[in-house]
Amino acid sequence: MSLRDATPASPATLTTTLAGRLRGAILRGDLEPGSKLVLDRIRAGFGVSLSPLREALCRLESEGLVEAEDQRGYRVSPVSADNLTEVIRLRVELEGMAVREAILHGDAAWEGRVVSALHQLSRCVRGARSEEEQEAWEARHRAFHAELISACRMPLLQQFCETLHDQSDRYRRIFLKDHAPDRDVPAEHAAIAAAMIERRAEEAVRLLREHVERTGRNIQAALRGAV
Amino acid sequence: MSLRDATPASPATLTTTLAGRLRGAILRGDLEPGSKLVLDRIRAGFGVSLSPLREALCRLESEGLVEAEDQRGYRVSPVSADNLTEVIRLRVELEGMAVREAILHGDAAWEGRVVSALHQLSRCVRGARSEEEQEAWEARHRAFHAELISACRMPLLQQFCETLHDQSDRYRRIFLKDHAPDRDVPAEHAAIAAAMIERRAEEAVRLLREHVERTGRNIQAALRGAV
DNA sequence: CCGGATGAAAATATCGATTATTTATAGATC
DNA sequence: GATCTATAAATAATCGATATTTTCATCCGG
C-alpha cells in the first residue's frame, strides 16, 4: 500500500533506493526547504545517472516534498505557516475519518499490530543521543501512526494520511530540532491506542486531534521565532 | 496549482504534453483498466524516447491513474467496486470541506468565475455527437467543479479533490459510456452554484453530496452489470 | 546612472544504446 | 504426468552524450 515499502520481494530498483535516501534527507532537514536541487550535483553526490534521479524526484513530488517546474528543474518544497496550518488541518480531518473506519473494521489481528507498534515505539528514546537512535524513533513513530489506521479499508485515504504525516514530520524535525518535548508524548500515544482498541471512537478521534494540533501549535511557535 | 496546467508560460516540456495525452487516453477509457503498459510499444506509438515517457507515467502514478511495480513496469490502475466506493466517499468528504471553506473565503471575483464556468458548461452538450464536443464538455465540467472550490485557500485539499475527481471521471466515462443521463444534470450544477454564491453552506454541501453520490450509484449499477 | 539587449555558461530535457531483470519456453528429472 | 531447472526472449532500468532552454553577467544606448 505504502509508497515507501512497495515491494520488498523484488530487488529494489535504484530509483526506489534513491527516492528513500532523498526523502530521508528532506525530512531530516539536510536539504533546506526552498533550496534548488541542481540535478548534476546530486547525481554526482549519489553516484548515479540522471534517469533514476529524475524519477526519484518525481516520486517525491507526488508526496509534496519537492516541487518541479517545467524547464526549471526541482526545488525542495518551501515551508510556510499557511502550508503547515493546512497540513495539520487535513491531518486532523483525514486521520479522524480513518480512525473511525479502522475502529469499525479492525479485528484482533489489527489490535495486535497496534499493541506491538506501540510497544516497539516505547522502546525507543525520543531525544536520543545518536542520529541513529533518532532515526529509529522516527521510523517507529511513523509505523505506529500508520498502524492505527491500517484497518480502515481505504487505501487511498491511508496514502493521503501517510503523505500528510511525512509533511508534518518534516516541519517537526526542522523546527523542533532540539526542543525537549514539553509534554508526555508516550502517554498520549498509549491513550490513543487504548481508546482505539476499546472502540471508543469519539475519544480516539479527540485524542488524536489534540495530539496533532498540539504538535502543530508548537511548530507554529518555533516557526514564528525562526523568521 | 493544478498538476495539469502548471506553467502555460514556459513552453510545455515533452513530458508534460505526453502526460496530458496519456491521461486523456486513460480517462477516456482507450487504455483499458488493468492493462499492461509496455514502455517500448507506447514509446514507439507516441514517437518519443523512454525518459519523458517514464516521467509522464510517474506523474500519472501520483494521480492514481497508473500503478508501477519495481522491475515490472507500469499498468493502468484496475477498477473495482471497492475502489469506486472509496473514491466517492472521499470526494464527498473532501469536496464538502473545500466547499465550506470556499464559501467562507470566496469574494466577488470568485463568484464571477463560478458563474462564468457554469455558463460555459451550459453551452456544451453532454451526450454530444462528436468526440470533440464530448471532450469539450468534459473539460468544462472539470473546470466548473474545480472553480467551485477554487476559493478554499487550501492548495493541498484542492489537489486531492482534483485527483479524486479524475478518478471518478474515469469510472463514469468507462461505465456510463453511452448512458443517456437519467436526470437533469445541468439543473443540479446550477443549484450547487447558486447555493454556493448565496453562501448557503449546508445546502451546497448537501447538493454536491447528492450530485456525487447519485453518479456513483449509477456507475456502481453499470459496473455490476459489466462483470 | 539605469534599463533593456546580447552572448556565454549553466542547467535541464531528451535521446539512443547498454545492462540487468523478469517472463516464457523447452528440456530434464522424479 | 507434473515439477523443477536452464535457457532464450522480452522488457525494464540505467547510463553517457546531445540538444534546448534558462540564467546571469556584460555591454550598449538613453
XYZ file of C-alpha atoms in Angstrom, chain A residues 1-172:
172
model
C 0.000 0.000 0.000
C 2.665 2.401 1.036
C 4.791 4.265 -1.424
C 7.727 3.633 0.800
C 7.898 -0.128 1.149
C 6.254 -1.138 -2.071
C 7.819 -4.463 -2.927
C 10.399 -5.896 -0.595
C 10.133 -9.068 -2.669
C 11.693 -7.890 -5.913
C 15.069 -6.230 -5.533
C 14.502 -2.547 -5.043
C 15.360 -0.574 -8.104
C 17.954 2.167 -7.934
C 15.212 4.714 -8.298
C 13.409 3.386 -5.233
C 16.547 3.342 -3.117
C 17.433 6.820 -4.223
C 13.954 8.145 -3.515
C 14.249 6.784 0.009
C 17.584 8.426 0.605
C 16.403 11.740 -0.732
C 13.207 11.574 1.300
C 15.283 10.999 4.402
C 17.492 13.951 3.597
C 14.483 16.210 3.141
C 12.567 15.015 6.189
C 15.707 15.299 8.268
C 16.127 18.861 7.063
C 19.512 18.184 5.476
C 18.158 19.620 2.277
C 16.902 23.058 3.129
C 13.294 23.986 2.278
C 13.103 26.066 -0.858
C 16.635 25.240 -1.935
C 17.242 24.438 -5.534
C 18.108 20.868 -6.413
C 20.792 21.030 -9.052
C 20.427 17.698 -10.762
C 24.010 17.333 -11.811
C 25.335 17.962 -8.337
C 23.038 15.432 -6.686
C 23.766 13.000 -9.462
C 27.451 13.286 -8.715
C 26.883 13.166 -4.967
C 24.969 9.923 -5.077
C 26.965 8.458 -7.936
C 24.003 7.723 -10.176
C 22.794 8.758 -13.559
C 20.135 11.313 -14.345
C 17.325 8.928 -15.245
C 16.819 7.322 -11.840
C 17.370 10.667 -10.165
C 14.651 12.354 -12.165
C 12.292 9.505 -11.454
C 13.063 9.543 -7.747
C 12.362 13.262 -7.621
C 9.138 12.694 -9.473
C 8.011 10.359 -6.717
C 8.926 12.841 -4.039
C 6.970 15.431 -5.942
C 3.842 13.339 -5.607
C 4.494 13.268 -1.870
C 4.776 17.030 -1.847
C 8.372 17.055 -0.657
C 9.783 18.653 -3.790
C 8.304 20.878 -6.450
C 9.066 20.850 -10.145
C 8.611 23.476 -12.777
C 8.921 22.765 -16.448
C 12.326 23.643 -17.833
C 13.368 24.990 -14.477
C 14.133 21.907 -12.504
C 13.332 20.889 -8.971
C 13.475 22.530 -5.583
C 12.724 21.349 -2.079
C 9.171 22.360 -1.188
C 9.249 25.618 0.758
C 7.746 25.814 4.217
C 5.214 28.360 5.386
C 2.839 28.914 8.260
C -0.111 28.647 5.874
C 1.073 25.358 4.486
C 1.633 23.941 7.949
C -1.824 25.070 9.008
C -3.334 23.263 6.061
C -1.312 20.111 6.669
C -2.417 19.975 10.305
C -5.999 20.719 9.431
C -6.092 17.971 6.812
C -4.346 15.503 9.086
C -6.995 16.065 11.732
C -9.848 15.608 9.268
C -8.466 12.698 7.277
C -6.878 10.746 10.108
C -10.052 11.320 12.060
C -12.075 9.699 9.302
C -9.560 6.876 9.001
C -9.629 6.268 12.754
C -13.416 5.923 12.769
C -13.262 3.434 9.930
C -10.432 1.471 11.500
C -12.368 1.164 14.748
C -15.336 -0.061 12.748
C -13.435 -2.672 10.765
C -10.466 -3.567 12.952
C -10.147 -7.150 14.128
C -7.993 -8.882 16.739
C -5.018 -9.084 14.388
C -5.158 -5.333 13.935
C -5.343 -4.801 17.691
C -2.255 -6.935 17.979
C -0.395 -4.873 15.423
C -1.315 -1.659 17.235
C -0.166 -3.004 20.584
C 3.042 -4.239 19.017
C 3.758 -0.934 17.278
C 3.100 0.964 20.498
C 5.432 -1.295 22.404
C 8.207 -1.010 19.869
C 7.819 2.766 19.857
C 8.035 2.855 23.638
C 11.398 1.081 23.496
C 12.941 3.928 21.540
C 14.007 7.165 23.139
C 12.823 10.384 21.602
C 15.571 12.830 22.419
C 18.120 10.207 21.500
C 21.813 10.820 21.699
C 22.808 9.368 18.363
C 21.467 10.191 14.935
C 20.784 6.526 14.502
C 18.596 6.234 17.584
C 16.664 9.277 16.479
C 16.042 7.713 13.085
C 14.839 4.557 14.787
C 12.344 6.541 16.846
C 11.133 8.364 13.759
C 10.580 5.107 11.899
C 8.687 3.527 14.791
C 6.651 6.653 15.306
C 5.617 6.696 11.692
C 4.836 2.990 11.823
C 2.692 3.440 14.925
C 0.552 6.134 13.377
C 0.230 4.097 10.184
C -0.850 1.018 12.118
C -3.598 2.888 13.911
C -5.439 3.390 10.649
C -4.260 0.245 8.874
C -7.641 -1.408 9.325
C -9.674 1.369 7.750
C -10.032 -0.423 4.406
C -9.479 2.790 2.490
C -6.144 2.563 0.701
C -6.378 5.989 -0.894
C -7.164 7.592 2.419
C -4.230 5.777 4.005
C -1.958 7.140 1.322
C -3.211 10.684 1.821
C -2.608 10.311 5.549
C 0.882 8.999 5.012
C 1.750 11.902 2.746
C 0.398 14.423 5.229
C 2.192 12.719 8.078
C 5.506 12.976 6.245
C 4.877 16.623 5.586
C 4.197 17.446 9.214
C 7.133 15.296 10.290
C 9.365 17.445 8.163
C 8.162 20.582 9.925
C 8.577 18.992 13.319
